[in-house]
Short mmCIF file of C-alpha atoms in Angstrom, two decimals:
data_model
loop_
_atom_site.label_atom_id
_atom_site.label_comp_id
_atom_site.label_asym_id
_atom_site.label_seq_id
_atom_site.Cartn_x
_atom_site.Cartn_y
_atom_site.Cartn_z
CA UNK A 1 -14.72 7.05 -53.22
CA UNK A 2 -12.44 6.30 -50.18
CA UNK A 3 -12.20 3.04 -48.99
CA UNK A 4 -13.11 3.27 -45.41
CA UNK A 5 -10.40 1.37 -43.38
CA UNK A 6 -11.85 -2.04 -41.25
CA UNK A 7 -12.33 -1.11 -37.40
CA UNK A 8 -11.21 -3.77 -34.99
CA UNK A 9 -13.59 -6.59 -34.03
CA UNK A 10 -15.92 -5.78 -30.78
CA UNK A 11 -14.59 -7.22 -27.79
CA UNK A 12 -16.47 -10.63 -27.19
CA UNK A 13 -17.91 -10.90 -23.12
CA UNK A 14 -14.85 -11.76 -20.72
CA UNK A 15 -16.18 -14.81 -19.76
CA UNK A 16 -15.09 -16.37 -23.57
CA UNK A 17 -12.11 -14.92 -23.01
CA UNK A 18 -11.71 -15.95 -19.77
CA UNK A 19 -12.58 -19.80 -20.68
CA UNK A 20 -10.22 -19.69 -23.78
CA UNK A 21 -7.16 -18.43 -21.23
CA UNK A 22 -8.07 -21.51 -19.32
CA UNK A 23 -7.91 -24.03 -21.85
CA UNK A 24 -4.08 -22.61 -22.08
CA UNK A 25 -3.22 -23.55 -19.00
CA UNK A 26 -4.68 -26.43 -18.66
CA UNK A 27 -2.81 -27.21 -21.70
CA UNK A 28 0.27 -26.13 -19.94
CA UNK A 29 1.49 -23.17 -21.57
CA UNK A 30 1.67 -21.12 -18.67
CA UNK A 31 3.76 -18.37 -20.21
CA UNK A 32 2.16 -17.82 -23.05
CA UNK A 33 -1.15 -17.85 -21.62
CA UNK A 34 0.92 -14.88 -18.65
CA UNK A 35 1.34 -12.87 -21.86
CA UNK A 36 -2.65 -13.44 -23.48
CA UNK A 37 -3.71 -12.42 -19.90
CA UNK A 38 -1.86 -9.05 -20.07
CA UNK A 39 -2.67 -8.26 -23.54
CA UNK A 40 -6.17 -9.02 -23.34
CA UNK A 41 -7.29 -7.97 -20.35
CA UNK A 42 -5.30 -4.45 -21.48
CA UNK A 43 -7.67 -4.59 -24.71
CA UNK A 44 -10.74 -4.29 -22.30
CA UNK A 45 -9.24 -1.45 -20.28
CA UNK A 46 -8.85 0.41 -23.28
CA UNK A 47 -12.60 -0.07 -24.39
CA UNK A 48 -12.88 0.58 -20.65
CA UNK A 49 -14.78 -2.26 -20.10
CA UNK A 50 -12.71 -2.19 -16.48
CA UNK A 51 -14.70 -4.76 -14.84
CA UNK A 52 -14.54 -7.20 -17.23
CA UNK A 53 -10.72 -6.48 -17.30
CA UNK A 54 -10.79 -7.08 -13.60
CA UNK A 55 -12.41 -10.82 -14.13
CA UNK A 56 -9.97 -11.80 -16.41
CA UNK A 57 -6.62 -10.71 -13.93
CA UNK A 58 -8.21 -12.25 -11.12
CA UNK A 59 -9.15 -15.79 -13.21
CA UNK A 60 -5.51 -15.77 -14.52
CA UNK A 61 -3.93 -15.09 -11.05
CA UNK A 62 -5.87 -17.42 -9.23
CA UNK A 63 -5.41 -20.33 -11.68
CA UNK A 64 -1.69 -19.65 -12.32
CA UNK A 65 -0.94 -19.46 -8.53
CA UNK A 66 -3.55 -22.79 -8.34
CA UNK A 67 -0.44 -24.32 -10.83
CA UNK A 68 2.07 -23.51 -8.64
CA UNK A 69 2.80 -20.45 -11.02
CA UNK A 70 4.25 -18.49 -8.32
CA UNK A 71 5.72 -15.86 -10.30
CA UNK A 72 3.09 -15.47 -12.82
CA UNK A 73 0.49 -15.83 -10.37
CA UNK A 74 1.41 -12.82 -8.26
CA UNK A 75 2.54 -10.95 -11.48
CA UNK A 76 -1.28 -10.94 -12.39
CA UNK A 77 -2.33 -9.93 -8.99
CA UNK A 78 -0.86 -6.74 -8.33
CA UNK A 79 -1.88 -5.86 -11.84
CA UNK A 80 -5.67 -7.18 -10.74
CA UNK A 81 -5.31 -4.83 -7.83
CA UNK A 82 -3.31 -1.67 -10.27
CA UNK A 83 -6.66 -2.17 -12.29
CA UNK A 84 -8.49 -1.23 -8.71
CA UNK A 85 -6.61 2.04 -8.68
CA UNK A 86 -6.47 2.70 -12.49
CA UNK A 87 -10.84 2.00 -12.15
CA UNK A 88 -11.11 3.97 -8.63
CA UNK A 89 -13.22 1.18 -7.26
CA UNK A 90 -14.12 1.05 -3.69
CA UNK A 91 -13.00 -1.12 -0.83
CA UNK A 92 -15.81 -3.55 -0.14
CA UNK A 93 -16.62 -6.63 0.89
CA UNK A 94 -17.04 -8.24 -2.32
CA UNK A 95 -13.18 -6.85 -3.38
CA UNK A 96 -12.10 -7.82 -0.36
CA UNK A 97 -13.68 -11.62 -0.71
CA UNK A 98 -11.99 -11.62 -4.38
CA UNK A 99 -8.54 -10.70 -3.27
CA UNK A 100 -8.84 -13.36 -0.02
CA UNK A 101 -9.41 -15.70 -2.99
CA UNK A 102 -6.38 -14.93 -4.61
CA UNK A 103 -4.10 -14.67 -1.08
CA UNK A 104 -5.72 -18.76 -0.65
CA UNK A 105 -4.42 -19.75 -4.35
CA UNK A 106 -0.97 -18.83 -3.20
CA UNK A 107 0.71 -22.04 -2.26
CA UNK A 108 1.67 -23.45 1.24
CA UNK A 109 4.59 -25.47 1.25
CA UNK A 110 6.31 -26.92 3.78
CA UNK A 111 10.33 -26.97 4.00
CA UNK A 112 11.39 -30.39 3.97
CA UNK A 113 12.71 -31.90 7.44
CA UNK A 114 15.06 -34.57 9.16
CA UNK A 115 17.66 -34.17 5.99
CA UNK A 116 21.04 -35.80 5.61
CA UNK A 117 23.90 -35.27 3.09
CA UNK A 118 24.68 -33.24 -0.04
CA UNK A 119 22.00 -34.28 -2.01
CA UNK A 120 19.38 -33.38 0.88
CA UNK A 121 21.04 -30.07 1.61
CA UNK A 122 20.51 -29.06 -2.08
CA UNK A 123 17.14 -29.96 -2.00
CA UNK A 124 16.72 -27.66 1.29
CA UNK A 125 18.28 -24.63 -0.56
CA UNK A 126 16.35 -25.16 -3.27
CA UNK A 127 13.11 -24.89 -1.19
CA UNK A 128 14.80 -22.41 0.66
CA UNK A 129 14.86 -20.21 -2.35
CA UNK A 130 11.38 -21.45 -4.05
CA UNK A 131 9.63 -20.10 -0.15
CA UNK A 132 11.70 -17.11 -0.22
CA UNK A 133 9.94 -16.69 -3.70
CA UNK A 134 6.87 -16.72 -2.59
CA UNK A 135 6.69 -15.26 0.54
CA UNK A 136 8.24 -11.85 -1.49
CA UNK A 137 5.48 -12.37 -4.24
CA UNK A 138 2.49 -12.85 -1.62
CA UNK A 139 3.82 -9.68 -0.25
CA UNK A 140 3.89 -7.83 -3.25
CA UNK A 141 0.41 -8.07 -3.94
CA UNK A 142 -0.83 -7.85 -0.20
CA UNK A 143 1.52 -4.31 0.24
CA UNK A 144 -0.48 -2.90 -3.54
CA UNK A 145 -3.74 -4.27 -1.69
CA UNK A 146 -3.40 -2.90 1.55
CA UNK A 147 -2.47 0.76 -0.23
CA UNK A 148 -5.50 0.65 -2.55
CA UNK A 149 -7.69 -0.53 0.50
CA UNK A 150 -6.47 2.88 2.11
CA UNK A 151 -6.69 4.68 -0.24
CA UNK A 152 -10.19 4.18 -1.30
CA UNK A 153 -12.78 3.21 1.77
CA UNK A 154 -10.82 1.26 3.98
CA UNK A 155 -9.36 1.92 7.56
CA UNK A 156 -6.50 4.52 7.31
CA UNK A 157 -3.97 2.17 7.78
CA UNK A 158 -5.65 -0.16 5.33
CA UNK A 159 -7.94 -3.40 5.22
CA UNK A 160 -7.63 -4.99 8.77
CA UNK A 161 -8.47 -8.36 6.74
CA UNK A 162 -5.68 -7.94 4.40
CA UNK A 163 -2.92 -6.95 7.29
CA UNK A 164 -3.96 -10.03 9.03
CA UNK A 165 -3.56 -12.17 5.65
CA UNK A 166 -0.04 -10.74 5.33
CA UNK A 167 0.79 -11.54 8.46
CA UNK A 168 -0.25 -15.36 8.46
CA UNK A 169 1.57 -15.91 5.27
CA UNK A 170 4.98 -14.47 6.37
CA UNK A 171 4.71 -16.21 9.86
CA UNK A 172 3.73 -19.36 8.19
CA UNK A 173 6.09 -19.83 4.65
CA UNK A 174 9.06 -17.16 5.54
CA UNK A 175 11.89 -19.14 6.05
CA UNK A 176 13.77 -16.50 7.71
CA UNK A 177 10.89 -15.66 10.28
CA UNK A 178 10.84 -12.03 11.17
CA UNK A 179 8.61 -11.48 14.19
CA UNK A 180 8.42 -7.77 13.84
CA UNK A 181 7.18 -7.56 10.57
CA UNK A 182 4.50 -10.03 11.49
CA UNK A 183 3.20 -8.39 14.65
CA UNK A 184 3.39 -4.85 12.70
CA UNK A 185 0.64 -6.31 10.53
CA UNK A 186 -1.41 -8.24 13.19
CA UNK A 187 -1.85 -5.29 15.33
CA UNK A 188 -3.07 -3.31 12.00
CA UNK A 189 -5.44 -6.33 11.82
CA UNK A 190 -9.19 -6.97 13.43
CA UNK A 191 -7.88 -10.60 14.65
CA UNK A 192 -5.70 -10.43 18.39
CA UNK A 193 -6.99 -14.11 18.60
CA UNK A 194 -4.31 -15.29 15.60
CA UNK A 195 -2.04 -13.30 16.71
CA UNK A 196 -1.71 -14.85 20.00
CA UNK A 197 -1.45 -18.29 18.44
CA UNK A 198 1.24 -17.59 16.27
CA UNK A 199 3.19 -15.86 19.26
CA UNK A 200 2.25 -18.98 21.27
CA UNK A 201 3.81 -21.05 18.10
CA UNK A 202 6.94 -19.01 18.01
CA UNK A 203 7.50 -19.09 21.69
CA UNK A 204 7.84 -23.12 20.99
CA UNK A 205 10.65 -22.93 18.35
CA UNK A 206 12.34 -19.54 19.23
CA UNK A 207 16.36 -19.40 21.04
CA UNK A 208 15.95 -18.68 25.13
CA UNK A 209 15.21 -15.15 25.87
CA UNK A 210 13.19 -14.13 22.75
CA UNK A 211 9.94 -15.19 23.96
CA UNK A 212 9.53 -12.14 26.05
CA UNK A 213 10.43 -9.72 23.80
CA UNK A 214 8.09 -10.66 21.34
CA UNK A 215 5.24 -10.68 23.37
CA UNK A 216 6.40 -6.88 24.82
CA UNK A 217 7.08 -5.87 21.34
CA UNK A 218 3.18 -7.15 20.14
CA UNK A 219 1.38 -5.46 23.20
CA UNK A 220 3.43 -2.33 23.14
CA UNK A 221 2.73 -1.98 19.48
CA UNK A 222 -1.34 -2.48 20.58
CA UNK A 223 -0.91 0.49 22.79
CA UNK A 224 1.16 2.74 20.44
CA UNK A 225 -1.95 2.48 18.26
CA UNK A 226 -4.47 3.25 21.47
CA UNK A 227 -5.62 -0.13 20.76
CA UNK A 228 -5.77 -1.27 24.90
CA UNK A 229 -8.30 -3.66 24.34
CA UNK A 230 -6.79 -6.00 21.88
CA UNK A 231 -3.50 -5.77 23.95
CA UNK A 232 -5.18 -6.77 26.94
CA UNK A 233 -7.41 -9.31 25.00
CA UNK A 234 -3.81 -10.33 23.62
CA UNK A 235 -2.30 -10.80 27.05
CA UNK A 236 -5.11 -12.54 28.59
CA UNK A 237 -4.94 -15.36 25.90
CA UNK A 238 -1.11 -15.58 26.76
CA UNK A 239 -1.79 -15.81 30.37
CA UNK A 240 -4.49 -18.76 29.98
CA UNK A 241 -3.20 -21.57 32.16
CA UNK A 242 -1.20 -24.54 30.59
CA UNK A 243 -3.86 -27.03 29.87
CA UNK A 244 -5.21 -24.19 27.24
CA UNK A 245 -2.01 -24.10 25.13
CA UNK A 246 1.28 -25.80 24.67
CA UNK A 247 3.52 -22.84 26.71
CA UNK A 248 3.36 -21.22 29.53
CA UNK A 249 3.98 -17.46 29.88
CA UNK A 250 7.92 -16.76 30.23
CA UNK A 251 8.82 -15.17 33.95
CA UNK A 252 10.90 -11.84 33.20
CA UNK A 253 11.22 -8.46 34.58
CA UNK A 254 9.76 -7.61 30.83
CA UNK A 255 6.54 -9.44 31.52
CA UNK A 256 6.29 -8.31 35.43
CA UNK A 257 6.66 -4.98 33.04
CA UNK A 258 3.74 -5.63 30.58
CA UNK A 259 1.66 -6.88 33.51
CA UNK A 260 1.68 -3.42 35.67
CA UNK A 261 1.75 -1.84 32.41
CA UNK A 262 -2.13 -2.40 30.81
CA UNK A 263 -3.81 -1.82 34.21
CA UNK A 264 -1.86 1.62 34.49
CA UNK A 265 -2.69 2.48 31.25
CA UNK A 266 -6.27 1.98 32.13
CA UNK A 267 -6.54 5.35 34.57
CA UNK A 268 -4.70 8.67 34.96
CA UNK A 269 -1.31 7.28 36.32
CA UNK A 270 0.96 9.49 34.49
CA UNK A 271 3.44 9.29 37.58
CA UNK A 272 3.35 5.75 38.10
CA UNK A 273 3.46 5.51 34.14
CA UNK A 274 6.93 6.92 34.53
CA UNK A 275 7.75 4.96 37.60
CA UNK A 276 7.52 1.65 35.65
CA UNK A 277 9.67 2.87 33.24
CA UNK A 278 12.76 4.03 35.32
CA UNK A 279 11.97 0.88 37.65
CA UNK A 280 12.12 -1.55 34.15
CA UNK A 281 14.52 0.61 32.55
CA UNK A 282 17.38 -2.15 32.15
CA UNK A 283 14.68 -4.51 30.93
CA UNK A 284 13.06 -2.10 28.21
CA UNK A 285 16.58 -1.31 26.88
CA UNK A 286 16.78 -5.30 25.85
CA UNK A 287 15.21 -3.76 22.54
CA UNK A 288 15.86 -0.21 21.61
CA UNK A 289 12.55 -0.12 19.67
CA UNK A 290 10.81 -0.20 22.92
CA UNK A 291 11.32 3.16 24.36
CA UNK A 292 10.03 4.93 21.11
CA UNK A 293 7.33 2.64 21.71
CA UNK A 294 6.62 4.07 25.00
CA UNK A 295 6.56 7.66 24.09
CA UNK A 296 4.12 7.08 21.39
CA UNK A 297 1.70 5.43 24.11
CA UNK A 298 2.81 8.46 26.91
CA UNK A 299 1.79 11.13 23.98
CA UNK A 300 -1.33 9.05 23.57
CA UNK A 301 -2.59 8.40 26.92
CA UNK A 302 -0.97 11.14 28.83
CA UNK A 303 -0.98 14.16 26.61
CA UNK A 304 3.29 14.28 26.58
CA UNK A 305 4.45 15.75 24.19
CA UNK A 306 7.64 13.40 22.32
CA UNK A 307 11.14 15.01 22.72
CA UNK A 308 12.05 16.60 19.99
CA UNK A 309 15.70 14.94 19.33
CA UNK A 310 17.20 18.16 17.36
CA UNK A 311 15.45 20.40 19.90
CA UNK A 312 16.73 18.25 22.61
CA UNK A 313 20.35 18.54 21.13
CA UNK A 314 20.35 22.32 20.74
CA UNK A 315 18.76 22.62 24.21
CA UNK A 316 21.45 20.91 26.05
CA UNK A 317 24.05 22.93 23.86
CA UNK A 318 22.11 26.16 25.39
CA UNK A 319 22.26 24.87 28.63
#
């Protein structure tokens, strides 16, 4: 008679698991409790028991990142939202509420100010490099989110929530601000009222002469989408007199620009459309981005058709 080989032992609910993982890092073994959450949680997928697999990634990431687990944190949460893809589950509100509670675990940490000598200056680089950290990790895990949110339900360009999440965090922890990448995600967000408080924000600590440009570059990226109401909800809030806010709105060509721009936009002023743009030329060419900007919103409002630039170089070798 064969001897009939022991099968494994049934998986137990995840919430044992789940309180077991959390005695380990409360004890403070933070890596080995990283590798438990991987191997365990990969144990469910295989009985696919997917949800449960699911609660157990997004307990681990949240109370790693909650520990200042940066790394560990964030490794857990683009597996969490992997697990999303892997299970084909649909963008809803109650995903969307569990990965906002994973984007809040990730920490906030000032830089430290009003330094001194060596000692300080190591200290800065060091937090220099510990925010650099985790602005790439809260990234990482936003970017997988925002793909999975358009992938299965959400907007086509993804989870308005989540852009706007992204956003905050790099305008808030990046240490080497980059205003571009922030307004590309605020305009693919639902919230034009942040976004104008973080360009009000910036407009206090940025060099002379960039204020302008990024309020041009947020409203023409509005109206590259079609989006004319949140650019002219955006430029209204920027236009609220001083006692509102801390700045006032810069004087520039590129404003007077901006402001004869949104009305035109708002009626069938193709000719005047291209009037600004000769008139403003020198002023739009501050930022080359600009004038691809403006024949995305001429194709969209207008009907005309973008120059092919091939085309357009064969053409004038014809001619």
């Amino acid at each position: 008679m064969s001897r009939q080989r022991p099968g494994k032992a049934p998986l137990p609910p995840a919430e044992v698991n789940i309180e077991k993982l959390e005695n380990v890092i409360n004890e403070g073994n933070y890596y080995g409790a990283q590798q438990m959450y991987k191997s365990i949680s990969a144990r469910y997928v295989s009985a696919q028991r997917h949800s449960e697999a699911l609660d157990i990634l997004h307990s681990g990431a949240c109370l790693q990142l909650k520990n200042s687990q940066v790394t560990c944190g964030s490794e857990l949460a683009v597996i969490f939202v992997e697990m999303l893809v892997k299970a084909k589950v649909p963008y809803d509100d109650d995903v969307l509420d569990r990965i906002r509670k994973i984007y809040k675990a990730f920490p906030q940490i000032p830089l430290p100010q009003d330094l001194g000598e060596d000692d300080d200056m190591q200290q800065l680089n060091e937090a220099l490099g510990a925010a650099k950290t985790r602005v790439e990790c809260c990234l990482s895990f936003l970017k997988a989110a925002i793909k999975w949110s358009a992938e299965f339900g959400a907007h086509r360009n993804g989870s308005p929530e989540i852009h706007v999440m992204l956003a905050e965090y790099v305008y808030s922890e990046s240490p080497e601000l980059d205003m571009t990448r922030v307004s590309y995600h605020f305009v693919r967000g639902n919230n034009p009222k942040k976004f104008a408080s973080a360009l009000l924000n910036f407009m206090g600590k940025c060099y002379p002469g960039e204020e302008d440009l990024a309020i041009a570059r947020a409203i023409l990226m509005y109206l590259s989408m079609g989006n004319l109401r949140d650019a002219n909800f955006l430029f209204d809030e920027l236009k609220k007199p001083a006692q509102y806010k801390e700045h006032d709105l810069p004087q520039s060509d590129l404003i007077q620009f901006i402001n004869y721009l949104l009305p035109t936009l708002q009626r069938d002023a193709l000719p005047l459309f291209k009037v600004l743009r000769t008139n403003y030329k020198s002023s739009i060419d501050r930022e080359p981005a600009f004038n691809e900007l403006l024949d995305e919103i001429a194709e969209l409002f207008y009907g005309v058709q973008r120059r092919n630039l091939l085309q357009g170089m064969f053409g004038d070798i014809f001619k």
